[in-house]
Coordinates of C-alpha atoms in Angstrom, one line a residue:
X4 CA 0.5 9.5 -10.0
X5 CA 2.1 6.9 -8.0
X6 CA 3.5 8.0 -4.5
X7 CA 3.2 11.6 -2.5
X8 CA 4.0 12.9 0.7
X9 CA 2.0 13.4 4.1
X10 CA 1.9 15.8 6.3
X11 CA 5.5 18.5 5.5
X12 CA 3.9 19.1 2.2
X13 CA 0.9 19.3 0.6
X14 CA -0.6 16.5 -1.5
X15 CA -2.1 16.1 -4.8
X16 CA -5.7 17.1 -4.4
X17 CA -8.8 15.4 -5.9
X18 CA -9.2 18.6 -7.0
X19 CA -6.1 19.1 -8.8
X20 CA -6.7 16.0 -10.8
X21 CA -10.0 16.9 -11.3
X22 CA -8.9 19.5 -13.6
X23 CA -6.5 18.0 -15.4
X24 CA -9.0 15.5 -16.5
X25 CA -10.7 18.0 -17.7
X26 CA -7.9 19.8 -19.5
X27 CA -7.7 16.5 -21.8
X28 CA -5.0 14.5 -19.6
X29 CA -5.2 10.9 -19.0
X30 CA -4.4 10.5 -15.5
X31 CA -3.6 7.1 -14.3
X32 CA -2.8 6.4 -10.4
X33 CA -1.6 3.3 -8.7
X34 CA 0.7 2.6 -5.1
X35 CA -0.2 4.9 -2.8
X36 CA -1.2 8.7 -2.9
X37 CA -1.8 7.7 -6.8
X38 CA -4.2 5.0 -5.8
X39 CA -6.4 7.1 -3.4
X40 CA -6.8 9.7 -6.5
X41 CA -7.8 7.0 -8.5
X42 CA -10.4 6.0 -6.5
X43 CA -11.6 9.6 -5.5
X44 CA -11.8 10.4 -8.8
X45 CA -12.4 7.3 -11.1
X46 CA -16.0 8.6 -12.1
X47 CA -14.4 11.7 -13.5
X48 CA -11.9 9.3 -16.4
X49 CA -8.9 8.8 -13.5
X50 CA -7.9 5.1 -13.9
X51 CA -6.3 3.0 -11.3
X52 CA -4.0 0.3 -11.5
X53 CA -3.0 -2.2 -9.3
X54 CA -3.5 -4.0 -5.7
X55 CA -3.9 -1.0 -3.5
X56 CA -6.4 0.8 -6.0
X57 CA -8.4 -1.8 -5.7
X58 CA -8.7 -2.0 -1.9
X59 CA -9.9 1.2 -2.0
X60 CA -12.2 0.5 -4.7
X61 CA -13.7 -2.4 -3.0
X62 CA -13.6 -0.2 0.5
X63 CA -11.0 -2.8 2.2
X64 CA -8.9 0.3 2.1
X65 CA -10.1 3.2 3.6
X66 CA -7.9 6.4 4.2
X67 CA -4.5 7.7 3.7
X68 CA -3.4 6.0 6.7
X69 CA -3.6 2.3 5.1
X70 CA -0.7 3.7 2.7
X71 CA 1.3 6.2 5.0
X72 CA 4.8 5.3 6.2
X73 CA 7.3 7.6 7.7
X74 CA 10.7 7.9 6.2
X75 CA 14.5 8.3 7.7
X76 CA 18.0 8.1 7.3
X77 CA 20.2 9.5 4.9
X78 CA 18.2 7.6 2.1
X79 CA 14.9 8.4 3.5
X80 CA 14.1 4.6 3.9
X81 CA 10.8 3.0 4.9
X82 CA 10.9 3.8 9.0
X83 CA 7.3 2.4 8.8
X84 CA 5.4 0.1 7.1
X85 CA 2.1 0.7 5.5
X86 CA -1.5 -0.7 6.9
X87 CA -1.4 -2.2 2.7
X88 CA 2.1 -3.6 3.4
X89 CA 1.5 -5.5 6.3
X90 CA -1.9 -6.8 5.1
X91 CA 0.1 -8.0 2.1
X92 CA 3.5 -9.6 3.6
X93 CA 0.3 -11.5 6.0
X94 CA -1.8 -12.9 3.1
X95 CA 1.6 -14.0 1.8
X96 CA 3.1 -15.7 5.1
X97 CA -0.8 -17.0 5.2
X98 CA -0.6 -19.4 1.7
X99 CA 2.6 -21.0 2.7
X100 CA 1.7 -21.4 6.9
X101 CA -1.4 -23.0 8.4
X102 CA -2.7 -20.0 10.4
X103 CA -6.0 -18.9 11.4
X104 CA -8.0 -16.7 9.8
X105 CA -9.4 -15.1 13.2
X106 CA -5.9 -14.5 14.4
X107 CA -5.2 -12.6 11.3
X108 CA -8.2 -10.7 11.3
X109 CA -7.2 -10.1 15.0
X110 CA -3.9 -9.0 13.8
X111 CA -5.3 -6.4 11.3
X112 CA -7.4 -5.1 13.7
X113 CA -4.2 -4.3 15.8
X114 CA -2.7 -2.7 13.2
X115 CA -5.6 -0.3 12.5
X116 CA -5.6 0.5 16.1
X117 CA -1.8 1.9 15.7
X118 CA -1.4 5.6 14.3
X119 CA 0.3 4.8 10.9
X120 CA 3.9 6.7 12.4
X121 CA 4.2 4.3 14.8
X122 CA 4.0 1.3 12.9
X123 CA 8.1 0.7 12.9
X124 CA 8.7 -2.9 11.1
X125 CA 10.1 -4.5 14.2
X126 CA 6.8 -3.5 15.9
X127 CA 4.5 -4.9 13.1
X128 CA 6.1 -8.1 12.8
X129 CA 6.1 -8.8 16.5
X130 CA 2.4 -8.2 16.2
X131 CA 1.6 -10.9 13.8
X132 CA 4.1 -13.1 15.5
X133 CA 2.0 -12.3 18.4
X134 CA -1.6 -12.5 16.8
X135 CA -0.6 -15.8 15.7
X136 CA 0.9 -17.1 18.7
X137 CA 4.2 -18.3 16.7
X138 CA 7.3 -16.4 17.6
X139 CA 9.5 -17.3 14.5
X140 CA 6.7 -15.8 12.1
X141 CA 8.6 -12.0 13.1
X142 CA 11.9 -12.9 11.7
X143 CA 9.9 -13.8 8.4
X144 CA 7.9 -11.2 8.4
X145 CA 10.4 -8.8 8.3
X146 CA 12.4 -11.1 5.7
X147 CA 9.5 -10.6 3.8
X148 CA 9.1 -6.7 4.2
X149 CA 12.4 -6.4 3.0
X150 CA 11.7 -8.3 -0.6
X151 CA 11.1 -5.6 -2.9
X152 CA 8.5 -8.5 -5.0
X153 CA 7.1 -8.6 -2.1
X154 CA 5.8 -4.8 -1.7
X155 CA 2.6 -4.0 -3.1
X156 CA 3.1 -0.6 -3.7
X157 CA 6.4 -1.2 -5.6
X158 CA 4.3 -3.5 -7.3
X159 CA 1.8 -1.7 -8.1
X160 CA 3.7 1.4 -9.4
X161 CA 5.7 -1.4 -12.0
X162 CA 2.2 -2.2 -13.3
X163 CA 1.3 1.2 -14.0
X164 CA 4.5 1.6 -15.9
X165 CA 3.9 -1.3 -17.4
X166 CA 0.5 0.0 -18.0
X167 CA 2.1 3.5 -19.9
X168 CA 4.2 1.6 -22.2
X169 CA 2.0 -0.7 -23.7
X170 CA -0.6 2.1 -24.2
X171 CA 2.2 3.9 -25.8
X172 CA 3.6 1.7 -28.0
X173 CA 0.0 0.9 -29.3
X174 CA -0.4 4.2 -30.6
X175 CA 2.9 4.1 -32.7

């Protein structure tokens, strides 16, 4: 499992995993909806993979709201950008720029504030621009966003696929 919807549609259940792990199936989750499974049910055999699994794991992730975006347009793009995201493209902008560590925490804490819906790009990035008191950092925070290598879920799910086929081609 790596991705699912919110709110049209029902998602996978703990429950529904739950079972499957008990039917005999190895169920590995990463990314997003796949990652929160993990970690709901990684004392039942679930295993996790990845960056965002192990937020939750270590309870720096905490609901389905830190993964949630909202899609549009014809190619239902990212009209959002995930809590997980954001924190990532930061930590990233943070190695290569001198910034304080208090006005990224104060930037996170923004961003946690905001109903996952209305965290539009634009709005995100001029929020760390803001937090850090540095008006270009929104242009390069959106260059960033846009950098599939730079998108932990994406990420995350190549991992797990990475994961599959060497488990696979171990067993012959």
């Amino acid at each position: 499992i790596t991705d699912g919807v919110f709110g049209q549609t029902l998602s996978v259940s703990p429950i529904e995993c739950l079972r499957m792990i008990k039917n005999g199936w190895l169920l590995i989750g990463a990314s997003s909806m796949g990652a929160l499974r993990a970690a709901d049910c990684n004392t039942a055999g679930m295993v996790g993979v990845g960056h965002v699994y192990m937020g939750y794991q270590l309870g720096y992730f905490k609901s389905d709201a830190d993964v949630a975006v909202l899609y549009a347009g014809p190619r239902d793009d990212e009209a959002t950008i995930s809590y997980v995201h954001a924190e990532y493209v930061g930590r990233l902008i943070q190695k290569t720029h001198i910034l304080a560590s208090s006005d990224h925490r104060r930037f996170l804490h923004s961003l946690r504030q905001l109903p996952w819906y209305e965290r539009a790009q634009e709005l995100v990035a001029y929020k760390f621009a803001s937090a850090h008191k540095c008006e270009d950092l929104a242009e390069l925070f959106l260059d960033i966003c846009s950098k599939s290598e730079c998108h932990p879920k994406k990420l995350d799910a190549l991992l797990a696929c990475d994961y599959i086929w060497n488990l696979y081609m171990k067993r012959g």
